[in-house]
Structures are given as C-alpha cells and as structure tokens.
mmCIF file of C-alpha atoms in Angstrom:
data_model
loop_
_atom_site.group_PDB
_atom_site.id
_atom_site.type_symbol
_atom_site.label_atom_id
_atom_site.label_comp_id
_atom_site.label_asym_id
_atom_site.label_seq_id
_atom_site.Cartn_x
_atom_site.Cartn_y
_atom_site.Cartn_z
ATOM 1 C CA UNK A 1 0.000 0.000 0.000
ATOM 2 C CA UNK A 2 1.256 3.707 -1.041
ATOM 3 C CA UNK A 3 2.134 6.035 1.623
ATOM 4 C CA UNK A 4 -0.925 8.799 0.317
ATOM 5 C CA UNK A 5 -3.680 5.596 0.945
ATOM 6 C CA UNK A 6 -2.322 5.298 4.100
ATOM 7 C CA UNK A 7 -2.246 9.089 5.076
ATOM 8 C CA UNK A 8 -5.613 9.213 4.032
ATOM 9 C CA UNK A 9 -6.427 5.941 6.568
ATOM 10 C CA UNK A 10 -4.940 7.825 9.750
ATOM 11 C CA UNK A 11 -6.442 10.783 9.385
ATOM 12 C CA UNK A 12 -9.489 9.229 9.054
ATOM 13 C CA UNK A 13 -8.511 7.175 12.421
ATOM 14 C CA UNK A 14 -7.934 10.378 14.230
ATOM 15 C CA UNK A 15 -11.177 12.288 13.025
ATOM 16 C CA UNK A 16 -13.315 9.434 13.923
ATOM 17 C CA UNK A 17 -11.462 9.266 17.538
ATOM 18 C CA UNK A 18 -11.763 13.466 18.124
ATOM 19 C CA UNK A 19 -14.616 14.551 20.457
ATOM 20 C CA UNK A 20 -17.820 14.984 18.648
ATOM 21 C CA UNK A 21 -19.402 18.533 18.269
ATOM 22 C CA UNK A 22 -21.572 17.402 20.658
ATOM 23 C CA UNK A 23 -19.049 16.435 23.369
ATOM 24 C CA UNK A 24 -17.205 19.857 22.670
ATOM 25 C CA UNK A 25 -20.295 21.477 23.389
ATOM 26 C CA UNK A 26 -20.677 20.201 26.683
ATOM 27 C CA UNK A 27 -17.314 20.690 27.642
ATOM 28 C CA UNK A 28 -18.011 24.352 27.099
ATOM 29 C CA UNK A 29 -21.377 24.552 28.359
ATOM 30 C CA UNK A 30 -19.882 22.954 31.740
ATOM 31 C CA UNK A 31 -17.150 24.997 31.566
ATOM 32 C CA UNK A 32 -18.638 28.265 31.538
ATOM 33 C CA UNK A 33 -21.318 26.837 33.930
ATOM 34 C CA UNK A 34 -19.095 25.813 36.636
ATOM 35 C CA UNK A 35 -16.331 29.091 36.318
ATOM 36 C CA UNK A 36 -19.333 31.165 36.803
ATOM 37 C CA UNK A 37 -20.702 29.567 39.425
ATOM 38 C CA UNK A 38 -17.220 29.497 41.370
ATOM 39 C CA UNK A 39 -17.040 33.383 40.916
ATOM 40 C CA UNK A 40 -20.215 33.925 42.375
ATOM 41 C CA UNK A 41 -19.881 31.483 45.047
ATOM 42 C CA UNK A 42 -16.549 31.770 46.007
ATOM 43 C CA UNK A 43 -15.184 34.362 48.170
ATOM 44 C CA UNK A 44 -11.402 33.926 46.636
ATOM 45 C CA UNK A 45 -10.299 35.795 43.547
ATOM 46 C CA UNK A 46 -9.048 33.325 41.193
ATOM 47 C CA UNK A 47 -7.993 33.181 37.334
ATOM 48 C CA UNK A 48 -9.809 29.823 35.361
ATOM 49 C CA UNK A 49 -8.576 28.379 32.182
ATOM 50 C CA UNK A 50 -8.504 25.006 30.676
ATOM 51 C CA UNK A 51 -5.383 23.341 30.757
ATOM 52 C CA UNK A 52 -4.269 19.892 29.432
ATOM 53 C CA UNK A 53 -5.305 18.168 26.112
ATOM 54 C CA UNK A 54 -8.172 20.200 25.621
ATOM 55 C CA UNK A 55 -5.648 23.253 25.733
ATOM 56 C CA UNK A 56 -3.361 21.517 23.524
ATOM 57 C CA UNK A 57 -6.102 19.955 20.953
ATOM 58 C CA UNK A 58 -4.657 16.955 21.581
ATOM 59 C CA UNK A 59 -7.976 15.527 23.497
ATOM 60 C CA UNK A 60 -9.386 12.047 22.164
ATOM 61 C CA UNK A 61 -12.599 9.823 22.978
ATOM 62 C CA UNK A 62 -12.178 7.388 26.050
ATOM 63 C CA UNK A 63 -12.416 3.981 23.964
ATOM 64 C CA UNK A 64 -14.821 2.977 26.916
ATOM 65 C CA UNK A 65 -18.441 4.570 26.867
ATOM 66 C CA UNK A 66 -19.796 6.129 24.052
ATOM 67 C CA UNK A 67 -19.236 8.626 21.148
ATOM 68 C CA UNK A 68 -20.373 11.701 23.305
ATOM 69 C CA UNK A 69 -17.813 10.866 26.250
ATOM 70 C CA UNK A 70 -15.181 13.005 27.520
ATOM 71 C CA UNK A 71 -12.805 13.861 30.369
ATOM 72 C CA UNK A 72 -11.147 17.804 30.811
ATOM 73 C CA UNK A 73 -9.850 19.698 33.778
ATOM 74 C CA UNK A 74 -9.390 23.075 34.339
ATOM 75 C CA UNK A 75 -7.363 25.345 36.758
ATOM 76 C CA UNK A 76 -8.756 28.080 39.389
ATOM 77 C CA UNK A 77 -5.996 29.788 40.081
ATOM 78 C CA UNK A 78 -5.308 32.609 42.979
ATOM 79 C CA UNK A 79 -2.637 35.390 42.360
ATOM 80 C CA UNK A 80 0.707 35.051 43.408
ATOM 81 C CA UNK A 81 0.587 37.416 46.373
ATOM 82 C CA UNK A 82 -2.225 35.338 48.248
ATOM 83 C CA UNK A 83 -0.798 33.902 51.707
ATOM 84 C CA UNK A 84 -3.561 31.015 51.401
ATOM 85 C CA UNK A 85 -2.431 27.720 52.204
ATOM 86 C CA UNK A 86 -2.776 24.734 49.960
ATOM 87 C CA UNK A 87 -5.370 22.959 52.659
ATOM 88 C CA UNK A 88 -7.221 26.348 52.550
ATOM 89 C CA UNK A 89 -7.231 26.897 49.153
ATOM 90 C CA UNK A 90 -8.729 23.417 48.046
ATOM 91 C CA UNK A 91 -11.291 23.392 51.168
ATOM 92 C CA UNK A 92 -12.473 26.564 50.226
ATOM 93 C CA UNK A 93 -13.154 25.233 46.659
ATOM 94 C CA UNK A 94 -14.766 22.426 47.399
ATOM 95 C CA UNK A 95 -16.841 23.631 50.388
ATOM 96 C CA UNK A 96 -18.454 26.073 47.369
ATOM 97 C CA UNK A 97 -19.173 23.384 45.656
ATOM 98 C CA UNK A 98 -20.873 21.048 48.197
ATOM 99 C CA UNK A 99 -23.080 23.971 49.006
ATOM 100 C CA UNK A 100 -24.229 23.507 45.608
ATOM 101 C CA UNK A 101 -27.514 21.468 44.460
ATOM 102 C CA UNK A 102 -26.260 20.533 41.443
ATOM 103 C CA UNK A 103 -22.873 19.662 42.142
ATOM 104 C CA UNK A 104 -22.614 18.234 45.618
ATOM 105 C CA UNK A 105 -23.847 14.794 44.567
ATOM 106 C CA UNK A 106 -21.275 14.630 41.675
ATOM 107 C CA UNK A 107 -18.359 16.089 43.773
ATOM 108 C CA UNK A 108 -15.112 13.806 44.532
ATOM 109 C CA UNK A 109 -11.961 14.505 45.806
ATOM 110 C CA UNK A 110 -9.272 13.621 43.876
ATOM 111 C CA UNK A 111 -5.241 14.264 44.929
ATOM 112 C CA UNK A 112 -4.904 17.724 42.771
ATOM 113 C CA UNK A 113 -8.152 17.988 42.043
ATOM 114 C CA UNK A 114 -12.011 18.205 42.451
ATOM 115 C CA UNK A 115 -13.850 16.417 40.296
ATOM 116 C CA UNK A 116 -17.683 16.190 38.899
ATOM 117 C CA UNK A 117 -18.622 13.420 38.078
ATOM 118 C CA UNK A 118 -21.133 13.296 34.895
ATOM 119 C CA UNK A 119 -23.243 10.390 33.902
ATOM 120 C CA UNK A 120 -20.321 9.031 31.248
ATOM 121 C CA UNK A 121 -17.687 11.844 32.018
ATOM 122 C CA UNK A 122 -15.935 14.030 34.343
ATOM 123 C CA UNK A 123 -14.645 17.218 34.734
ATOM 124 C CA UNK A 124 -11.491 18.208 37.525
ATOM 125 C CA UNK A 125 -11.173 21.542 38.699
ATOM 126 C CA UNK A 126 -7.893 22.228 40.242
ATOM 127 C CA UNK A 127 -7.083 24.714 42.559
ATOM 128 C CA UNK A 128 -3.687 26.503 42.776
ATOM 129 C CA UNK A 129 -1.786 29.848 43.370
ATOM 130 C CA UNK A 130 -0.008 31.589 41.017
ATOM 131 C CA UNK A 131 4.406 31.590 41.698
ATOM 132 C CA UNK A 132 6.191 35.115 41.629
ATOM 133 C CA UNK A 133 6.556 37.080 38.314
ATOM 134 C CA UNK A 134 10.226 35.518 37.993
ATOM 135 C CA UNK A 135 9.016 32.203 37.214
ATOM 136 C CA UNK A 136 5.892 33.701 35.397
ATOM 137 C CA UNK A 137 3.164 31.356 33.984
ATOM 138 C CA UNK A 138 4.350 28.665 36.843
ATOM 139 C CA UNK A 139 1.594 27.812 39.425
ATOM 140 C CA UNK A 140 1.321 25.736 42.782
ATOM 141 C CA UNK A 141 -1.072 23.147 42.114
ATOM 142 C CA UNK A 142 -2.780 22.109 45.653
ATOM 143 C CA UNK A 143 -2.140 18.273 46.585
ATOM 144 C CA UNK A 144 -3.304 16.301 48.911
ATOM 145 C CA UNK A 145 -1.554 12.916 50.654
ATOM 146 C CA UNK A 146 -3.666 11.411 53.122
ATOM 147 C CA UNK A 147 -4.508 13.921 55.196
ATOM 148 C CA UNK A 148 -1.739 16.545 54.567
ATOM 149 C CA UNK A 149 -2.013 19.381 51.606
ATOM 150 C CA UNK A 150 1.371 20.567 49.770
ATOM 151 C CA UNK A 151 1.817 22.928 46.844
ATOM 152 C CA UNK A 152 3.584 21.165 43.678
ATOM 153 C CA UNK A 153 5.014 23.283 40.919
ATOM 154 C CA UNK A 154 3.111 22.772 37.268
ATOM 155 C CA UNK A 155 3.312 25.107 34.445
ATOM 156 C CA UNK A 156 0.415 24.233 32.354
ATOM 157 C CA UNK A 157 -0.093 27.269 30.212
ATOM 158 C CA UNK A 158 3.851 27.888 29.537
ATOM 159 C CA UNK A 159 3.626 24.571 28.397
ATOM 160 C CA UNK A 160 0.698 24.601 26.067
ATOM 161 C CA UNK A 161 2.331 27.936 24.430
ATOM 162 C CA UNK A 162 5.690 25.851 23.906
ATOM 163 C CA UNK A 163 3.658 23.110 22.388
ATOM 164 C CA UNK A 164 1.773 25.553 20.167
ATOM 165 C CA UNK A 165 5.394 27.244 19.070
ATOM 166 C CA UNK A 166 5.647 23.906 17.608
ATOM 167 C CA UNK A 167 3.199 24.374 14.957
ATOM 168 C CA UNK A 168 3.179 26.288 11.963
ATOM 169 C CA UNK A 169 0.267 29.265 13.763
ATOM 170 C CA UNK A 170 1.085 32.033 15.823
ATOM 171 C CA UNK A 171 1.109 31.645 19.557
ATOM 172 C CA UNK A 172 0.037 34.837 20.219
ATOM 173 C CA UNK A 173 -3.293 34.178 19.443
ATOM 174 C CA UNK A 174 -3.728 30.880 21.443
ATOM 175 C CA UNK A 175 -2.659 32.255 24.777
ATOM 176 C CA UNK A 176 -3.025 35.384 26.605
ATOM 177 C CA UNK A 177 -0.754 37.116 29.220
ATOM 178 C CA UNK A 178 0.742 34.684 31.889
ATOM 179 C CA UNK A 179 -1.430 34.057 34.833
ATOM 180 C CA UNK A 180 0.822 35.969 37.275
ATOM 181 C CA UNK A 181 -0.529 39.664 35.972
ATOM 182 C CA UNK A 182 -4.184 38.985 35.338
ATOM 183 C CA UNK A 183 -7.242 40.503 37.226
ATOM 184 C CA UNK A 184 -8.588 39.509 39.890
ATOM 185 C CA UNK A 185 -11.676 36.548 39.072
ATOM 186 C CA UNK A 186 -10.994 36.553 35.404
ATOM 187 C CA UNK A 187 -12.082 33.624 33.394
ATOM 188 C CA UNK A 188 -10.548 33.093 30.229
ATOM 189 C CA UNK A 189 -12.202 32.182 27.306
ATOM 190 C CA UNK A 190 -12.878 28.814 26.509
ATOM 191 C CA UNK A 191 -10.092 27.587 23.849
ATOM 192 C CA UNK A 192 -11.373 27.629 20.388
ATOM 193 C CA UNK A 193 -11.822 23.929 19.378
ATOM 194 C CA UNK A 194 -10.820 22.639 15.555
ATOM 195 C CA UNK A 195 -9.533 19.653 14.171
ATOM 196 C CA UNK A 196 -6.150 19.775 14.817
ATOM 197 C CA UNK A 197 -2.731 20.564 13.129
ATOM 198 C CA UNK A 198 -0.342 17.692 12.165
ATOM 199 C CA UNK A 199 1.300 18.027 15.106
ATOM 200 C CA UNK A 200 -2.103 17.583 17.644
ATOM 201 C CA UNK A 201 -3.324 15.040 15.150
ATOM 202 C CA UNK A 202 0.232 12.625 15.415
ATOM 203 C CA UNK A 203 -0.077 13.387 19.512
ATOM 204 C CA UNK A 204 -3.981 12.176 19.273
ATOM 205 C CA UNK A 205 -2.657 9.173 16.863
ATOM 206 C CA UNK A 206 -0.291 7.881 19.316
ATOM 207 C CA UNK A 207 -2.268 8.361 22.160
ATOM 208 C CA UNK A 208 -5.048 6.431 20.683
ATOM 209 C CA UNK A 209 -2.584 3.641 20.019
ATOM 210 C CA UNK A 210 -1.314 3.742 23.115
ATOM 211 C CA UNK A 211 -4.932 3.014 25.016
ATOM 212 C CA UNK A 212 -5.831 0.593 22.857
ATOM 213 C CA UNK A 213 -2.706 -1.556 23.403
ATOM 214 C CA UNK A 214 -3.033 -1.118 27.415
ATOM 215 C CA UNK A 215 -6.674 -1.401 27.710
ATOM 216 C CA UNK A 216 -6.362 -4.484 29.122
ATOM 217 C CA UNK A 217 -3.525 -4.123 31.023
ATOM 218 C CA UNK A 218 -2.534 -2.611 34.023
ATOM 219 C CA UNK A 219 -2.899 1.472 33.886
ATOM 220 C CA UNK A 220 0.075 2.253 35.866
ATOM 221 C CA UNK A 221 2.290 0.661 33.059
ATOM 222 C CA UNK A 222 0.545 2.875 30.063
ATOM 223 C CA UNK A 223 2.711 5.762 28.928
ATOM 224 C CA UNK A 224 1.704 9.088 30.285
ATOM 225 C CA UNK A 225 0.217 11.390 27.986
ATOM 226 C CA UNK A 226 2.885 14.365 28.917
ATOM 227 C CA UNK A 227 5.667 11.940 27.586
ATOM 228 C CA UNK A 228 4.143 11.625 23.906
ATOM 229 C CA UNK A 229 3.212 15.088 24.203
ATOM 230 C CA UNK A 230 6.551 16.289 24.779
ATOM 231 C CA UNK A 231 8.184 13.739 22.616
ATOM 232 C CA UNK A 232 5.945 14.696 19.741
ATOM 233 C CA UNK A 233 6.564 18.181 19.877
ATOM 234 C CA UNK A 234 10.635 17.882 20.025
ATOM 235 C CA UNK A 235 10.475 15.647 17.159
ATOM 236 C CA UNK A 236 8.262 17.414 14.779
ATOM 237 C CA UNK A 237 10.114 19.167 12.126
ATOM 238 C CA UNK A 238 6.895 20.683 10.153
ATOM 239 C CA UNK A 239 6.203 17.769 8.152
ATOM 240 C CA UNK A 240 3.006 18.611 6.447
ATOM 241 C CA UNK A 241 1.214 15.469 6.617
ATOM 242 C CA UNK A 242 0.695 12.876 9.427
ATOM 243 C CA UNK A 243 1.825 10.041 8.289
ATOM 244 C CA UNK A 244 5.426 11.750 7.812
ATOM 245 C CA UNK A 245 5.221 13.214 10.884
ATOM 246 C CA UNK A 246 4.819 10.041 12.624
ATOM 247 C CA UNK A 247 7.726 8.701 10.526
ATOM 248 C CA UNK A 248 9.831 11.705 11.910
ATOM 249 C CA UNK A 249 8.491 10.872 15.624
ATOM 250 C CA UNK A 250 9.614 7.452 15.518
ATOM 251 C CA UNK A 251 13.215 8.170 13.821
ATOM 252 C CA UNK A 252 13.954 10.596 16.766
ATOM 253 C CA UNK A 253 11.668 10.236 19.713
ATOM 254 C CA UNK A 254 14.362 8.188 21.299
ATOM 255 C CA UNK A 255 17.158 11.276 20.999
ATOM 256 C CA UNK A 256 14.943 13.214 23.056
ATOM 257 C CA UNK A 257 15.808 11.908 26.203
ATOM 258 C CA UNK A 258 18.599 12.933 28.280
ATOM 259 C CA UNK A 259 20.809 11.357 30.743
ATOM 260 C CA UNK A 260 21.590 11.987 34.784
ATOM 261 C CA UNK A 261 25.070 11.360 36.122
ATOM 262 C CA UNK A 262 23.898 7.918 36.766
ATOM 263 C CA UNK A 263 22.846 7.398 33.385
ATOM 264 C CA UNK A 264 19.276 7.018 33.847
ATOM 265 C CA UNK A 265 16.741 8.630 31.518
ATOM 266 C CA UNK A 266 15.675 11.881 31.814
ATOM 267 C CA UNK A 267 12.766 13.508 29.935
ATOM 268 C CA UNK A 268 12.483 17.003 31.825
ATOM 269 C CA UNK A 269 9.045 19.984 31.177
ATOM 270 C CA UNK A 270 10.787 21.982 28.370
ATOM 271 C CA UNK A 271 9.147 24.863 30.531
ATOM 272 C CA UNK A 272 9.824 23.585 34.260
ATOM 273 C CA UNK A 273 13.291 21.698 34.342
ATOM 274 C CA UNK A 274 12.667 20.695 37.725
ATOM 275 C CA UNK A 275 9.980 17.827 36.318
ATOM 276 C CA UNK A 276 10.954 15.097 35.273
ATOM 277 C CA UNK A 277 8.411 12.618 33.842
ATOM 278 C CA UNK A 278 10.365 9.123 33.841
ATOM 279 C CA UNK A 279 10.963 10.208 37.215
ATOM 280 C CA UNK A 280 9.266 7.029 38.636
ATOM 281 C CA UNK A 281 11.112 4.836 35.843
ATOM 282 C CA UNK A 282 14.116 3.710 37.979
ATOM 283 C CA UNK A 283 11.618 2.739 41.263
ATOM 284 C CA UNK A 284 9.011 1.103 38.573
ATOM 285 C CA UNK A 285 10.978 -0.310 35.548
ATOM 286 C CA UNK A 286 8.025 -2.197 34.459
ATOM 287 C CA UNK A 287 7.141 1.098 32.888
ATOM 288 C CA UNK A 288 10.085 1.550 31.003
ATOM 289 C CA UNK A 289 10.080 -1.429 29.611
ATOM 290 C CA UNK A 290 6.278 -0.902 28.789
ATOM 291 C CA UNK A 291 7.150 2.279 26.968
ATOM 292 C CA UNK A 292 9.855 0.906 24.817
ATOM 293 C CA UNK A 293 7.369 -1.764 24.454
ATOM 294 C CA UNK A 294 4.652 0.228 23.290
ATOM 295 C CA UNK A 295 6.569 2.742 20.992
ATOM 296 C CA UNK A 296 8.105 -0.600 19.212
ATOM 297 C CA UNK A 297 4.575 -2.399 18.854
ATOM 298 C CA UNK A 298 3.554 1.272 17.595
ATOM 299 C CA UNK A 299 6.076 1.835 14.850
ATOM 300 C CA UNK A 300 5.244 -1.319 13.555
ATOM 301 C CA UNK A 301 1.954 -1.574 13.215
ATOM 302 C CA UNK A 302 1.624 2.374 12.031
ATOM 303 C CA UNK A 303 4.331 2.265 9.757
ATOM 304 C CA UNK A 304 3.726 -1.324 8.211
ATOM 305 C CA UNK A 305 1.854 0.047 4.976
ATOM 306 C CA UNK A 306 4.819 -0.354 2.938
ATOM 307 C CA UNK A 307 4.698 -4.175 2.933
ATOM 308 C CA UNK A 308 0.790 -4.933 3.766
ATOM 309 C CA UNK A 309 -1.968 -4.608 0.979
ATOM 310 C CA UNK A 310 -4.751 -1.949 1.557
ATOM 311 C CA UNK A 311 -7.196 -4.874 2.966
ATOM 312 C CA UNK A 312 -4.327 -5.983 5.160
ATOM 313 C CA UNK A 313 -3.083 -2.792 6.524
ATOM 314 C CA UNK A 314 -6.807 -1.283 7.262
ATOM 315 C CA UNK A 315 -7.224 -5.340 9.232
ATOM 316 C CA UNK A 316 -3.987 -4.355 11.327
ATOM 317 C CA UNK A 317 -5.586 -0.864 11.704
ATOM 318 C CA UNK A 318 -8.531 -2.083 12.596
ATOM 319 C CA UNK A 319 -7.279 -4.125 15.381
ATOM 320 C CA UNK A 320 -4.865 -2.138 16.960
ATOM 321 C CA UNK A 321 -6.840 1.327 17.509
ATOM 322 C CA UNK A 322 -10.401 0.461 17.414
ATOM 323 C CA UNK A 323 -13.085 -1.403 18.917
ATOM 324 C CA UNK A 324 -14.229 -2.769 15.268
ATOM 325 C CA UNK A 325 -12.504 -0.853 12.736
ATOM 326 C CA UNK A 326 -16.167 -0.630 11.349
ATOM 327 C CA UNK A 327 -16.130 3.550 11.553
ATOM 328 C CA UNK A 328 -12.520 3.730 9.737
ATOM 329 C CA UNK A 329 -13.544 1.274 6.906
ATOM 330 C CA UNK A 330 -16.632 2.707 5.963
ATOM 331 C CA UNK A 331 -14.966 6.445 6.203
ATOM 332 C CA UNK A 332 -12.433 5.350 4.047
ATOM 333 C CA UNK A 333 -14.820 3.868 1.534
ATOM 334 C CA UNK A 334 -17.127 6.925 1.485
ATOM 335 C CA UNK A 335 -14.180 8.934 1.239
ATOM 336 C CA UNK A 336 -12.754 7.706 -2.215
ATOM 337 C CA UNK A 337 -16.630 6.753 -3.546
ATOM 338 C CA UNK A 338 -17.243 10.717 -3.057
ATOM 339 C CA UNK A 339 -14.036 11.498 -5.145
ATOM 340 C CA UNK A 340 -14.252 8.860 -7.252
ATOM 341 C CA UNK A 341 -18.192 9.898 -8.324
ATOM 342 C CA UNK A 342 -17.163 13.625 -8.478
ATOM 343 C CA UNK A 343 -14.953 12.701 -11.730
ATOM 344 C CA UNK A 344 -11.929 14.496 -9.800
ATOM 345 C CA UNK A 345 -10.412 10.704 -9.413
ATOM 346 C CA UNK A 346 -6.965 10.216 -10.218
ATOM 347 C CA UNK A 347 -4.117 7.815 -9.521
ATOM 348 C CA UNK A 348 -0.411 7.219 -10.141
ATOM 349 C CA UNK A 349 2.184 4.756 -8.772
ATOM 350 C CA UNK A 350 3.753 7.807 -6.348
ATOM 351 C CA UNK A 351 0.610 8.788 -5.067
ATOM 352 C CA UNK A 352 -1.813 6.731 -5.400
ATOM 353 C CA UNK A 353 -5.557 7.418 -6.101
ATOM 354 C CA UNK A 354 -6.125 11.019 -5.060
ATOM 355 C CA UNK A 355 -7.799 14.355 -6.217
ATOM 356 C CA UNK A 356 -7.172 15.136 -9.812
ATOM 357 C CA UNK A 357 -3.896 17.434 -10.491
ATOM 358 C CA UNK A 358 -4.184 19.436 -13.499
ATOM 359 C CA UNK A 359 -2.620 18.001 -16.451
ATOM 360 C CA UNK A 360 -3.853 14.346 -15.436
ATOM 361 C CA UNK A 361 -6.222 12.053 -16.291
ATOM 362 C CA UNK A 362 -9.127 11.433 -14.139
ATOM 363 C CA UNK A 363 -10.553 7.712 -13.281
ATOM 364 C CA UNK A 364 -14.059 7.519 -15.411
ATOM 365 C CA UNK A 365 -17.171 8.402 -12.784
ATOM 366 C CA UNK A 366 -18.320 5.299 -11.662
ATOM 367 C CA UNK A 367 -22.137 5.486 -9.828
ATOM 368 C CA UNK A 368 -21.949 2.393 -8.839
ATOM 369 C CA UNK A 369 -25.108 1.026 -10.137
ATOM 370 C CA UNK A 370 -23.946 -0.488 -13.858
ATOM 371 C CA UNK A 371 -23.810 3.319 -15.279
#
C-alpha cells in the first residue's frame, strides 16, 4: 500500500477518535457553567482556564463509553501574592461546591483535584496559586496525601504555548498574558476547538494507540500522555502530513531523552526543568520497559503500509486502535466513492488514487449502479 492511501487511513482514524461537536459542546457549556458559578460562590479571587489536552487539541474519545464521552480539567488559580495555604485553598473550593444542588452529589476529591462526576464523564477543577513574576506562567497546584495538603510546581499554560510554538500558527493568538498579571476573578475564554494541526493530530494518533494496546492491562504501566506530548513536539520538524510526521516521531523520539550522572533517563518539562516525567522509571521499571514496548509495537503496526496490501493494513488498523474498525472502513470507503463519483479521481504509482492534479487524467465516474 502507497504512503498517500495510508495518510488518508490515519487521518481518518484520528477524526473518527476526536470529540464529537456534541461532546465539545458540553465541555463548554460545563465549563462556563461551573467558572461562573465558582465566581459567584466563592469568596477567593481566582484566574480559570482550561489546561491539558483540551488546551493543547490533543484531546481524544475514552475507547470505553460512548461517542459523546469526555474527560477535561481546568485550573482556578489565585494570584501570586495570596498567603492562602494549599489545605485552605482546596477546602475553600470544594466547600463552594458542596453547598451547591447541582454539584454536591457529583463532587469527589481527587489528589490535585475536584472532580464532577457526569453520567459518562468528568470534569477536575484544580485549585492553585499563582508563583512570583520571575518564574511567570508557573503555578502551585494544591495536593493532597492522606490527610496533609502541599503545593507542587506545574506550568500548564507555559507549556501549552511551547507546544503551540511547535506548529506552523502564531502563539500569540492561542494564549493570553501569563497568569501571574491577570485581574482579579478573570475567566478566560474557553479555547477555540478545531480539528487539529499535524502536530495535535500525530499526539492524538499515538495516544489512541497507546490506550488501545493497554486497555487491558494494568494502567500504571501505560505511557503518560505528557511523555508523547513532549516527545511529539521535540520531534516534529513541520512535516506537512501525518503520516510523515509520525515517521519523523519514531526516527527521533528516542534522541529526546537525556541522561543523569547515573545514566538514567531523563525527559524534563521543556518549561519547568525541575519535572521530570520518567521520574518514577528507575523505582518502577516495568514502565520503562512498557514504553519501549509500546513505541516498538507502535512503529510497527503504524508504519507497516509499505509491505501490507490496503485490505491488510486497514485489518492491522482495525485491530490495533479500534473497537471494530467498522467507523474507519466505511470512512475510508465513502471517502474515495465521493471522489471517485465527483470525476476528480486520479491515480499514479507515487501517489496513489487522489484528487485530480491538473494536467492528469481522471478515473471515469463510476455510480456504482452499472452506469
């Protein structure tokens, strides 16, 4: 199978594993719900935003629970001159929201977080504080062991504006001013929601991959998503389509790593050098090994289009990222019947069947029915 057919199967993988419109809707809905209930409610000044994959537009479907599914956190955030501690900030959070009617059945505590719990999703709000304006953008995230709460250091929006450098779009228009010099209860907008750049696409790609394979497995052993995140982004070298950009990610993924004086693997926050995320690899090296694991078993199976036949390849496809491959198959066969009936059908032995280029010869319009 040519590299174009298999482009085409992918991206079709990805788009059928991005949140729906309607999922994205609710996200929004619950986010604007809950930020404005918190400001009314709440007698701490705070910043909100949505951080993680949702931030990134790297978010995909849980493979468990249905099409509409979803889970997405976002931070409330104090300034950086509140003497709050981390017990008082999180109590105070929550304590608004068990006073609620709507949300004090759903409420959980989680370690960093609160969460709501939805019929088929959830939602964690996490509370933190702002650091000075020398480390600006950084925040303390609140955590909680057993019964004692301690600040931990996260930069979640320096982060998602080094990601975003990544791609080919100006950052300025994906993030606003660092958290550390923003008004008092300001809510930022709710990040525009699209589907995806090659870089977000080959992060969703992977990650898909990646709970498919440990699905069954233990969850402590699947890679984090921060590591293929990070990985992805050092990698990329603006390939313009995905299937070279995975190409790219698995040629140099494994360069990205650095070492310690004791020669274990480091892969350190490109915007917070004091986190490490293989951090736990040298106590747990079943996850290492699970890693290399995974990012072999993914190479091969994403990459093995060169020597597979298009029924062959969209089998292994089928196995390895969905629950059926029914969705992909069928969007790849409506795919090509569109172009194919729209007389704009070509092919060639370099690219395979594709839109028409001027100067070639189309495929004759087939309707399918004899004519």
């Amino acid at each position: 199978m040519n590299k174009p057919e298999a482009n085409v199967i992918l991206n079709l993988l990805v788009a059928d594993a991005q949140l729906s419109q309607t999922a994205q809707d609710e996200i929004k809905q619950h986010y604007d719900t809950l930020t404005s209930y918190l400001s009314n409610n709440c007698t701490i000044n705070s910043t909100t935003y949505v951080q993680g994959s949702v931030n990134l537009g790297t978010s995909i479907k849980p493979i468990t629970g249905g099409n509409d599914d979803y889970d997405v956190d976002f931070a409330v955030v104090l300034p950086h001159h509140s003497n709050k501690s981390a017990e008082a900030i999180k109590t105070e959070i929550g304590t608004a929201l068990r006073t609620s009617d709507r949300y004090k059945e759903l409420l959980e505590e989680k370690k960093r977080a609160w969460r709501i719990n939805y019929a088929q999703s959830h939602v964690d709000i996490v509370p933190a504080k702002a650091e000075t304006s020398d480390t600006e953008g950084t925040i303390n995230v609140t955590k909680k062991n057993d019964t004692n709460y301690t600040f931990i250091l996260s930069a979640p929006e320096p982060f998602a504006k080094w990601f975003h450098s990544k791609e080919s779009i100006k950052v300025d228009t994906l993030l606003t001013n660092s958290i550390a010099h923003r008004e008092a209860n300001e809510i930022k907008e709710f990040p525009q929601q699209n589907k995806g750049s090659v870089l977000s696409r080959t992060v969703q790609l992977l990650k898909l991959h990646r709970d498919y394979m440990f699905k069954d497995s233990d969850q402590e052993l699947k890679p984090i998503s921060m590591i293929i995140a990070i990985l992805v982004a050092k990698s990329y070298q603006s390939e313009t389509n995905l299937i070279d950009s995975l190409q790219g990610f698995f040629s140099r993924a494994l360069n990205q790593f650095s070492k310690d004086n004791e020669g274990h693997l480091l892969l350190k926050n490109p915007v917070l050098q004091t986190e490490n995320f293989t951090d736990k690899w040298e106590e747990y090296p079943e996850r290492k090994e699970a890693f290399f694991n995974w990012i072999k078993q993914a190479r091969e199976d994403i990459l093995s289009y060169d020597v597979l036949s298009q029924k062959d390849y969209l089998k292994t496809i089928s196995q390895k990222f969905t629950k059926n491959g029914e969705n992909v198959v069928k969007s790849y066969g409506v795919y090509f019947q569109s172009i194919q009936q729209s007389g704009n059908f070509s092919y060639n032995d370099t690219s395979g069947f594709h839109v028409q280029k001027p100067g070639e010869k189309s495929i004759p319009q087939n309707t399918f029915y004899g004519i």
